[in-house]
């Protein structure tokens, strides 16, 4: 091997190891652009944004700002829609702990998609996954977390008539036969290659990808005809669709599910990771208004060591979680976001002021979410589907004699 080609492969290798994105862990500083090539997805083009504008009028800030930035077959599903064939949405949540702002990003986007495309939403809660993977020590605990998480999901304002929430454990009769059909076509070596399973991985985890792929086809099975599926989700979930669902779909006679991939909201601590084991790195929906403010005010920033230096050299918004919170969630006006960026990098805006303004916005948001979350306790029966024949009956339907 010549030295130049070995240099090249070293570079490749260090790039590959620079950051890791799997459904269960995200390490290092994620290069989202590079991920498109690594996963083999497509970028969301101006043409697709124009299509959104044409079909539904409003192009969500997440699209304009490339928070949702990559896809598979989104152009295909939009052109089907244009021709009068409706799609359904599928997303999910692994109940491993409390819900934080980062989890809300794909859900806010899903709500926009449901409203604009008048789409049904199937929402999977993977209680089995979090138990099998070991994030949660017992199934009894996942059940508790599931209830708490469902309140956050309902608080997003999804349409109860068009939204079907289920847990894997609570919906087994309905989903298991589909999962078995999928699993039969997935070899162990594929599962290993796609998910990095090892000999020490428990067999529940090895089977689990079939369960997560199942909702891609569930409405088609329940309704008896093929319905296109669009999955809004963070990009880390892509292996399920790339490696399993899209591979198996043609073998079972279904459409390949389309996806739209989001970026992860950075954490508030240095290094940008948000994690439940580091409570200060994330704002949880159940944090008190005081805690919310405190977390924002003590966030890591891209600021300089002193006010004088900040004025003279400007801050670094690119590495600043505070700036990213505005960019993702807390400033709807694109011009204002650009102003915050410029004022920061020019040294006109000091971190203290920038954080104080964000803190009050996040606090308001959290208070508002919490109100809806409390109201959601009364609405659970309108959203959870019963595991009985037909698959789409809600507890409320039973209570009110509609089934
Ligand atoms: N595995 C996901 C998690 O750990 C939960 C999930 C299930 C999901 N199905 C999904 C996420 C579909 C996005 C889309 O959170």
Short mmCIF file of C-alpha atoms and ligand atoms in Angstrom, two decimals:
data_model
loop_
_atom_site.label_atom_id
_atom_site.label_comp_id
_atom_site.label_asym_id
_atom_site.label_seq_id
_atom_site.Cartn_x
_atom_site.Cartn_y
_atom_site.Cartn_z
CA UNK A 1 0.00 0.00 0.00
CA UNK A 2 1.41 3.42 -0.88
CA UNK A 3 1.71 5.93 1.89
CA UNK A 4 -0.87 8.21 0.32
CA UNK A 5 -3.53 5.55 0.18
CA UNK A 6 -2.82 4.59 3.76
CA UNK A 7 -3.11 8.24 4.75
CA UNK A 8 -6.40 8.28 2.96
CA UNK A 9 -7.73 5.24 4.76
CA UNK A 10 -6.54 6.64 8.11
CA UNK A 11 -8.50 9.77 7.39
CA UNK A 12 -11.54 7.74 6.45
CA UNK A 13 -11.20 5.72 9.58
CA UNK A 14 -10.86 8.67 11.89
CA UNK A 15 -13.88 10.28 10.24
CA UNK A 16 -15.87 7.09 10.74
CA UNK A 17 -14.88 6.94 14.39
CA UNK A 18 -15.25 10.64 14.99
CA UNK A 19 -18.86 10.28 15.87
CA UNK A 20 -21.27 7.41 16.20
CA UNK A 21 -25.00 7.47 15.64
CA UNK A 22 -27.02 4.35 16.38
CA UNK A 23 -30.58 4.00 17.67
CA UNK A 24 -29.18 3.48 21.17
CA UNK A 25 -26.28 5.85 21.39
CA UNK A 26 -24.98 9.05 19.90
CA UNK A 27 -21.31 9.81 20.58
CA UNK A 28 -19.07 12.65 19.51
CA UNK A 29 -19.99 15.73 17.52
CA UNK A 30 -22.42 14.62 14.84
CA UNK A 31 -21.71 15.75 11.30
CA UNK A 32 -25.23 15.58 9.88
CA UNK A 33 -24.12 16.20 6.37
CA UNK A 34 -21.71 13.30 6.50
CA UNK A 35 -24.47 11.14 7.97
CA UNK A 36 -26.47 11.52 4.77
CA UNK A 37 -23.64 9.80 2.91
CA UNK A 38 -23.01 7.25 5.63
CA UNK A 39 -26.67 6.18 5.80
CA UNK A 40 -27.31 6.70 2.10
CA UNK A 41 -30.30 9.02 2.58
CA UNK A 42 -31.21 12.03 0.42
CA UNK A 43 -31.03 15.72 1.25
CA UNK A 44 -34.22 17.74 1.31
CA UNK A 45 -33.94 19.93 -1.76
CA UNK A 46 -35.45 23.30 -2.57
CA UNK A 47 -37.72 21.46 -4.98
CA UNK A 48 -39.20 19.46 -2.10
CA UNK A 49 -39.64 22.61 -0.01
CA UNK A 50 -41.46 24.21 -2.94
CA UNK A 51 -43.68 21.15 -3.11
CA UNK A 52 -44.59 21.59 0.56
CA UNK A 53 -45.42 25.25 -0.10
CA UNK A 54 -47.58 24.26 -3.05
CA UNK A 55 -49.41 21.42 -1.29
CA UNK A 56 -49.97 22.77 2.21
CA UNK A 57 -49.10 26.44 2.07
CA UNK A 58 -46.91 26.64 5.10
CA UNK A 59 -43.31 25.41 5.13
CA UNK A 60 -42.53 24.63 8.76
CA UNK A 61 -39.48 26.40 10.26
CA UNK A 62 -37.96 22.95 10.87
CA UNK A 63 -37.94 22.46 7.11
CA UNK A 64 -36.76 25.94 6.22
CA UNK A 65 -33.95 25.67 8.77
CA UNK A 66 -33.02 22.10 7.92
CA UNK A 67 -33.77 20.79 11.39
CA UNK A 68 -35.55 18.14 9.33
CA UNK A 69 -33.03 17.85 6.59
CA UNK A 70 -32.84 14.40 5.06
CA UNK A 71 -35.30 11.84 3.75
CA UNK A 72 -36.09 8.67 1.89
CA UNK A 73 -38.83 8.75 -0.75
CA UNK A 74 -40.36 11.98 0.53
CA UNK A 75 -40.69 13.20 -3.06
CA UNK A 76 -42.47 9.97 -3.92
CA UNK A 77 -44.96 10.20 -1.07
CA UNK A 78 -45.71 13.87 -1.82
CA UNK A 79 -46.41 13.12 -5.45
CA UNK A 80 -48.72 10.27 -4.44
CA UNK A 81 -50.48 12.69 -2.14
CA UNK A 82 -50.77 15.16 -4.99
CA UNK A 83 -52.43 12.42 -7.02
CA UNK A 84 -54.98 11.88 -4.27
CA UNK A 85 -53.45 8.95 -2.36
CA UNK A 86 -53.21 9.80 1.32
CA UNK A 87 -50.41 8.58 3.57
CA UNK A 88 -50.32 7.86 7.29
CA UNK A 89 -47.68 8.96 9.78
CA UNK A 90 -45.76 6.64 12.04
CA UNK A 91 -43.51 7.67 14.89
CA UNK A 92 -42.65 6.41 18.34
CA UNK A 93 -41.11 6.75 21.74
CA UNK A 94 -38.94 4.49 23.86
CA UNK A 95 -40.08 5.06 27.47
CA UNK A 96 -36.67 5.09 29.13
CA UNK A 97 -37.30 8.10 31.35
CA UNK A 98 -38.86 11.53 31.36
CA UNK A 99 -39.54 13.48 28.18
CA UNK A 100 -37.27 16.44 27.46
CA UNK A 101 -37.36 19.23 24.90
CA UNK A 102 -35.28 17.21 22.43
CA UNK A 103 -37.99 14.54 22.30
CA UNK A 104 -40.59 17.16 21.47
CA UNK A 105 -38.84 18.26 18.26
CA UNK A 106 -40.04 15.35 16.09
CA UNK A 107 -43.44 15.39 17.79
CA UNK A 108 -43.99 19.07 17.03
CA UNK A 109 -43.12 18.31 13.44
CA UNK A 110 -45.40 15.28 13.38
CA UNK A 111 -48.27 17.44 14.63
CA UNK A 112 -47.64 19.89 11.79
CA UNK A 113 -47.67 17.03 9.28
CA UNK A 114 -50.86 15.59 10.74
CA UNK A 115 -52.61 18.95 10.56
CA UNK A 116 -51.43 19.89 7.11
CA UNK A 117 -51.90 16.53 5.40
CA UNK A 118 -54.90 15.45 7.48
CA UNK A 119 -53.03 12.24 8.16
CA UNK A 120 -53.63 9.42 10.60
CA UNK A 121 -50.83 8.93 13.10
CA UNK A 122 -49.72 5.61 14.57
CA UNK A 123 -47.62 6.13 17.67
CA UNK A 124 -45.61 3.19 18.97
CA UNK A 125 -44.35 3.08 22.55
CA UNK A 126 -41.54 0.57 22.70
CA UNK A 127 -41.80 -0.53 26.32
CA UNK A 128 -40.30 -3.89 25.36
CA UNK A 129 -37.24 -2.25 23.77
CA UNK A 130 -36.32 -0.20 26.80
CA UNK A 131 -36.64 -3.24 29.07
CA UNK A 132 -34.72 -5.56 26.75
CA UNK A 133 -31.99 -3.04 26.08
CA UNK A 134 -31.56 -2.55 29.82
CA UNK A 135 -32.38 1.16 30.06
CA UNK A 136 -35.18 0.32 32.44
CA UNK A 137 -34.83 -2.41 35.06
CA UNK A 138 -38.34 -3.87 35.05
CA UNK A 139 -41.46 -4.00 32.95
CA UNK A 140 -43.41 -2.58 35.86
CA UNK A 141 -41.25 0.53 35.67
CA UNK A 142 -41.64 0.88 31.89
CA UNK A 143 -45.39 0.82 32.45
CA UNK A 144 -45.16 3.79 34.79
CA UNK A 145 -42.87 5.70 32.44
CA UNK A 146 -45.14 4.86 29.52
CA UNK A 147 -48.11 6.52 31.19
CA UNK A 148 -46.08 9.64 31.97
CA UNK A 149 -44.69 9.78 28.41
CA UNK A 150 -48.14 9.36 26.87
CA UNK A 151 -49.27 12.51 28.69
CA UNK A 152 -46.50 14.44 26.91
CA UNK A 153 -47.49 12.95 23.56
CA UNK A 154 -51.16 13.83 24.00
CA UNK A 155 -50.15 17.34 25.15
CA UNK A 156 -48.79 17.97 21.65
CA UNK A 157 -52.38 18.34 20.49
CA UNK A 158 -52.72 15.42 18.09
CA UNK A 159 -56.21 14.79 16.76
CA UNK A 160 -57.72 11.95 18.84
CA UNK A 161 -59.87 10.81 15.92
CA UNK A 162 -56.80 10.30 13.78
CA UNK A 163 -54.21 9.24 16.34
CA UNK A 164 -53.64 5.71 17.58
CA UNK A 165 -51.19 5.21 20.45
CA UNK A 166 -50.14 1.73 21.53
CA UNK A 167 -47.45 0.01 23.56
CA UNK A 168 -45.80 -3.10 22.21
CA UNK A 169 -46.64 -5.08 25.34
CA UNK A 170 -50.26 -3.91 25.32
CA UNK A 171 -50.93 -4.47 21.63
CA UNK A 172 -49.25 -7.81 21.08
CA UNK A 173 -52.20 -9.67 19.58
CA UNK A 174 -52.56 -7.02 16.90
CA UNK A 175 -48.91 -6.62 16.00
CA UNK A 176 -47.28 -9.97 16.62
CA UNK A 177 -48.33 -11.70 13.40
CA UNK A 178 -46.96 -8.82 11.32
CA UNK A 179 -43.72 -8.86 13.32
CA UNK A 180 -43.41 -12.61 12.75
CA UNK A 181 -43.83 -12.14 9.00
CA UNK A 182 -41.10 -9.51 9.03
CA UNK A 183 -38.75 -11.45 11.30
CA UNK A 184 -38.94 -14.50 9.07
CA UNK A 185 -37.17 -12.52 6.33
CA UNK A 186 -34.43 -11.02 8.51
CA UNK A 187 -31.33 -13.12 9.04
CA UNK A 188 -29.16 -12.87 12.11
CA UNK A 189 -26.28 -11.69 9.97
CA UNK A 190 -28.36 -8.79 8.60
CA UNK A 191 -29.42 -7.80 12.11
CA UNK A 192 -25.78 -7.93 13.23
CA UNK A 193 -24.60 -5.85 10.29
CA UNK A 194 -27.34 -3.23 10.63
CA UNK A 195 -27.44 -2.87 14.41
CA UNK A 196 -24.04 -4.11 15.56
CA UNK A 197 -25.53 -6.93 17.65
CA UNK A 198 -22.99 -9.25 19.25
CA UNK A 199 -23.01 -12.74 20.68
CA UNK A 200 -23.71 -11.26 24.07
CA UNK A 201 -26.82 -9.40 22.84
CA UNK A 202 -29.99 -10.94 24.25
CA UNK A 203 -32.30 -12.55 21.72
CA UNK A 204 -35.13 -10.21 22.64
CA UNK A 205 -33.10 -7.34 21.19
CA UNK A 206 -32.30 -9.39 18.11
CA UNK A 207 -36.02 -9.82 17.46
CA UNK A 208 -36.96 -6.28 18.42
CA UNK A 209 -36.25 -4.62 15.04
CA UNK A 210 -39.14 -6.63 13.58
CA UNK A 211 -41.40 -5.05 16.21
CA UNK A 212 -40.27 -1.53 15.38
CA UNK A 213 -40.72 -2.17 11.66
CA UNK A 214 -44.27 -3.50 12.17
CA UNK A 215 -46.20 -0.20 12.34
CA UNK A 216 -44.92 0.67 8.84
CA UNK A 217 -47.39 -1.92 7.56
CA UNK A 218 -49.97 -2.04 10.35
CA UNK A 219 -52.63 0.26 8.84
CA UNK A 220 -52.33 -1.52 5.50
CA UNK A 221 -52.96 -4.85 7.25
CA UNK A 222 -55.81 -3.55 9.41
CA UNK A 223 -57.58 -1.81 6.54
CA UNK A 224 -56.84 -4.40 3.91
CA UNK A 225 -55.21 -2.19 1.30
CA UNK A 226 -51.79 -0.66 0.77
CA UNK A 227 -51.29 2.77 2.35
CA UNK A 228 -48.09 4.82 2.02
CA UNK A 229 -46.27 5.44 5.29
CA UNK A 230 -44.23 8.51 6.26
CA UNK A 231 -42.01 8.32 9.33
CA UNK A 232 -40.94 11.60 10.93
CA UNK A 233 -38.15 10.74 13.38
CA UNK A 234 -34.65 11.64 14.47
CA UNK A 235 -32.06 10.39 12.05
CA UNK A 236 -30.64 7.89 14.57
CA UNK A 237 -33.65 5.63 13.95
CA UNK A 238 -32.80 5.21 10.29
CA UNK A 239 -31.28 1.70 10.59
CA UNK A 240 -34.72 0.24 11.26
CA UNK A 241 -36.08 1.61 8.03
CA UNK A 242 -32.97 1.24 5.91
CA UNK A 243 -31.99 -2.22 7.10
CA UNK A 244 -35.31 -3.85 7.92
CA UNK A 245 -38.59 -2.20 6.91
CA UNK A 246 -37.57 -1.06 3.43
CA UNK A 247 -35.84 -4.35 2.69
CA UNK A 248 -38.79 -6.48 3.72
CA UNK A 249 -41.64 -4.33 2.34
CA UNK A 250 -41.54 -5.64 -1.24
CA UNK A 251 -41.29 -9.23 -0.02
CA UNK A 252 -44.54 -8.80 1.89
CA UNK A 253 -46.22 -6.79 -0.85
CA UNK A 254 -46.19 -3.40 0.91
CA UNK A 255 -44.89 0.03 -0.08
CA UNK A 256 -41.48 0.90 1.30
CA UNK A 257 -41.98 3.37 4.15
CA UNK A 258 -40.79 6.91 3.43
CA UNK A 259 -38.90 8.90 6.02
CA UNK A 260 -38.08 12.43 7.01
CA UNK A 261 -35.07 12.70 9.31
CA UNK A 262 -34.48 15.26 12.03
CA UNK A 263 -31.40 16.51 13.82
CA UNK A 264 -30.96 16.12 17.56
CA UNK A 265 -31.41 19.14 19.81
CA UNK A 266 -28.09 19.72 21.58
CA UNK A 267 -27.81 19.51 25.36
CA UNK A 268 -27.15 22.48 27.58
CA UNK A 269 -23.83 21.26 28.91
CA UNK A 270 -20.51 21.43 27.13
CA UNK A 271 -20.11 18.86 24.39
CA UNK A 272 -23.71 19.18 23.34
CA UNK A 273 -25.03 15.85 24.54
CA UNK A 274 -28.43 15.67 26.08
CA UNK A 275 -28.95 12.79 28.40
CA UNK A 276 -31.25 11.69 31.14
CA UNK A 277 -28.27 10.61 33.25
CA UNK A 278 -27.08 14.24 33.19
CA UNK A 279 -30.24 16.06 34.28
CA UNK A 280 -28.71 19.52 33.81
CA UNK A 281 -28.06 18.81 30.16
CA UNK A 282 -31.76 18.70 29.30
CA UNK A 283 -34.99 20.46 30.17
CA UNK A 284 -37.62 17.95 31.14
CA UNK A 285 -41.29 18.65 30.66
CA UNK A 286 -41.86 18.02 34.36
CA UNK A 287 -39.16 20.44 35.55
CA UNK A 288 -40.56 23.29 37.63
CA UNK A 289 -40.51 26.79 36.09
CA UNK A 290 -37.69 27.63 38.50
CA UNK A 291 -35.63 24.62 37.45
CA UNK A 292 -36.22 25.47 33.79
CA UNK A 293 -34.90 28.99 34.28
CA UNK A 294 -31.97 27.81 36.33
CA UNK A 295 -30.94 25.28 33.71
CA UNK A 296 -31.04 27.81 30.90
CA UNK A 297 -29.21 30.44 32.91
CA UNK A 298 -26.42 28.03 33.82
CA UNK A 299 -26.11 26.62 30.31
CA UNK A 300 -22.78 26.30 28.57
CA UNK A 301 -22.44 28.96 25.84
CA UNK A 302 -20.12 29.90 22.99
CA UNK A 303 -19.19 33.06 24.89
CA UNK A 304 -15.78 34.44 25.83
CA UNK A 305 -14.19 34.45 29.25
CA UNK A 306 -14.81 38.14 29.90
CA UNK A 307 -17.27 40.81 28.79
CA UNK A 308 -14.40 42.80 27.31
CA UNK A 309 -13.29 39.85 25.17
CA UNK A 310 -16.86 39.13 24.14
CA UNK A 311 -17.31 42.72 22.96
CA UNK A 312 -14.02 42.66 21.11
CA UNK A 313 -14.02 39.14 19.61
CA UNK A 314 -17.68 38.13 19.59
CA UNK A 315 -19.12 34.80 20.67
CA UNK A 316 -19.23 31.50 18.85
CA UNK A 317 -22.90 30.82 18.13
CA UNK A 318 -22.11 27.66 16.20
CA UNK A 319 -21.11 25.76 19.32
CA UNK A 320 -23.62 27.46 21.60
CA UNK A 321 -26.62 25.48 22.85
CA UNK A 322 -28.43 28.71 23.73
CA UNK A 323 -28.27 29.83 20.12
CA UNK A 324 -29.42 26.39 18.98
CA UNK A 325 -32.44 26.54 21.28
CA UNK A 326 -33.54 29.71 19.54
CA UNK A 327 -32.82 28.14 16.19
CA UNK A 328 -34.73 24.92 16.88
CA UNK A 329 -37.63 26.00 19.02
CA UNK A 330 -37.72 29.45 20.53
CA UNK A 331 -37.67 31.99 17.71
CA UNK A 332 -40.13 31.60 14.89
CA UNK A 333 -38.95 34.56 12.87
CA UNK A 334 -36.02 33.70 10.60
CA UNK A 335 -34.85 37.31 10.54
CA UNK A 336 -34.69 37.39 14.34
CA UNK A 337 -32.66 34.18 14.42
CA UNK A 338 -30.19 35.74 11.99
CA UNK A 339 -30.07 38.86 14.14
CA UNK A 340 -29.30 36.86 17.29
CA UNK A 341 -26.54 35.07 15.39
CA UNK A 342 -25.02 38.30 14.09
CA UNK A 343 -25.31 40.16 17.36
CA UNK A 344 -23.62 37.28 19.13
CA UNK A 345 -20.77 36.88 16.69
CA UNK A 346 -20.26 40.69 16.47
CA UNK A 347 -19.97 40.97 20.20
CA UNK A 348 -23.09 43.09 20.57
CA UNK A 349 -25.08 40.50 22.48
CA UNK A 350 -23.78 39.24 25.80
CA UNK A 351 -24.45 35.72 27.00
CA UNK A 352 -26.19 36.85 30.16
CA UNK A 353 -28.80 38.82 28.23
CA UNK A 354 -29.17 36.15 25.59
CA UNK A 355 -29.74 33.47 28.22
CA UNK A 356 -32.17 35.61 30.21
CA UNK A 357 -34.33 36.13 27.14
CA UNK A 358 -34.26 32.42 26.32
CA UNK A 359 -34.97 31.43 29.93
CA UNK A 360 -38.22 33.37 29.96
CA UNK A 361 -39.32 31.88 26.64
CA UNK A 362 -38.51 28.32 27.68
CA UNK A 363 -40.23 28.85 31.00
CA UNK A 364 -43.41 30.04 29.26
CA UNK A 365 -43.29 27.14 26.87
CA UNK A 366 -42.81 24.66 29.72
CA UNK A 367 -45.67 26.15 31.72
CA UNK A 368 -47.95 25.98 28.73
CA UNK A 369 -46.94 22.41 27.92
CA UNK A 370 -47.49 21.43 31.52
CA UNK A 371 -51.04 22.71 31.51
CA UNK A 372 -51.82 20.63 28.44
CA UNK A 373 -50.00 17.68 29.98
CA UNK A 374 -52.27 17.82 33.03
CA UNK A 375 -55.37 18.01 30.85
CA UNK A 376 -54.11 14.99 28.94
CA UNK A 377 -54.83 12.75 31.95
CA UNK A 378 -58.50 12.93 31.01
CA UNK A 379 -57.83 12.16 27.37
CA UNK A 380 -55.77 8.97 27.53
CA UNK A 381 -58.78 6.77 26.72
CA UNK A 382 -59.30 8.72 23.50
CA UNK A 383 -55.86 7.83 22.20
CA UNK A 384 -54.85 4.32 23.28
CA UNK A 385 -56.05 1.54 21.03
CA UNK A 386 -57.42 -1.66 22.50
CA UNK A 387 -55.75 -4.94 21.59
CA UNK A 388 -58.92 -6.45 20.13
CA UNK A 389 -60.16 -7.45 16.72
CA UNK A 390 -60.09 -4.55 14.30
CA UNK A 391 -57.16 -2.96 16.11
CA UNK A 392 -58.38 0.62 16.02
CA UNK A 393 -60.89 0.67 18.83
CA UNK A 394 -60.21 3.08 21.69
CA UNK A 395 -61.09 2.53 25.31
CA UNK A 396 -63.47 5.49 24.99
CA UNK A 397 -65.29 3.64 22.21
CA UNK A 398 -65.85 0.72 24.56
CA UNK A 399 -66.95 2.97 27.40
CA UNK A 400 -69.44 4.73 25.21
CA UNK A 401 -70.74 1.57 23.58
CA UNK A 402 -69.34 2.25 20.11
CA UNK A 403 -67.95 -1.22 19.77
N1 LIG B 1 -36.88 3.27 19.22
C1 LIG B 1 -37.45 4.56 19.49
C2 LIG B 1 -36.81 5.15 20.75
O1 LIG B 1 -36.01 4.54 21.39
C3 LIG B 1 -38.94 4.50 19.62
C4 LIG B 1 -39.63 4.31 18.30
C5 LIG B 1 -40.39 3.24 17.93
C6 LIG B 1 -39.66 5.22 17.21
N2 LIG B 1 -40.89 3.40 16.69
C7 LIG B 1 -40.46 4.59 16.21
C8 LIG B 1 -39.10 6.47 17.00
C9 LIG B 1 -40.69 5.24 15.00
C10 LIG B 1 -39.34 7.10 15.79
C11 LIG B 1 -40.14 6.48 14.80
O2 LIG B 1 -37.12 6.26 21.11
#
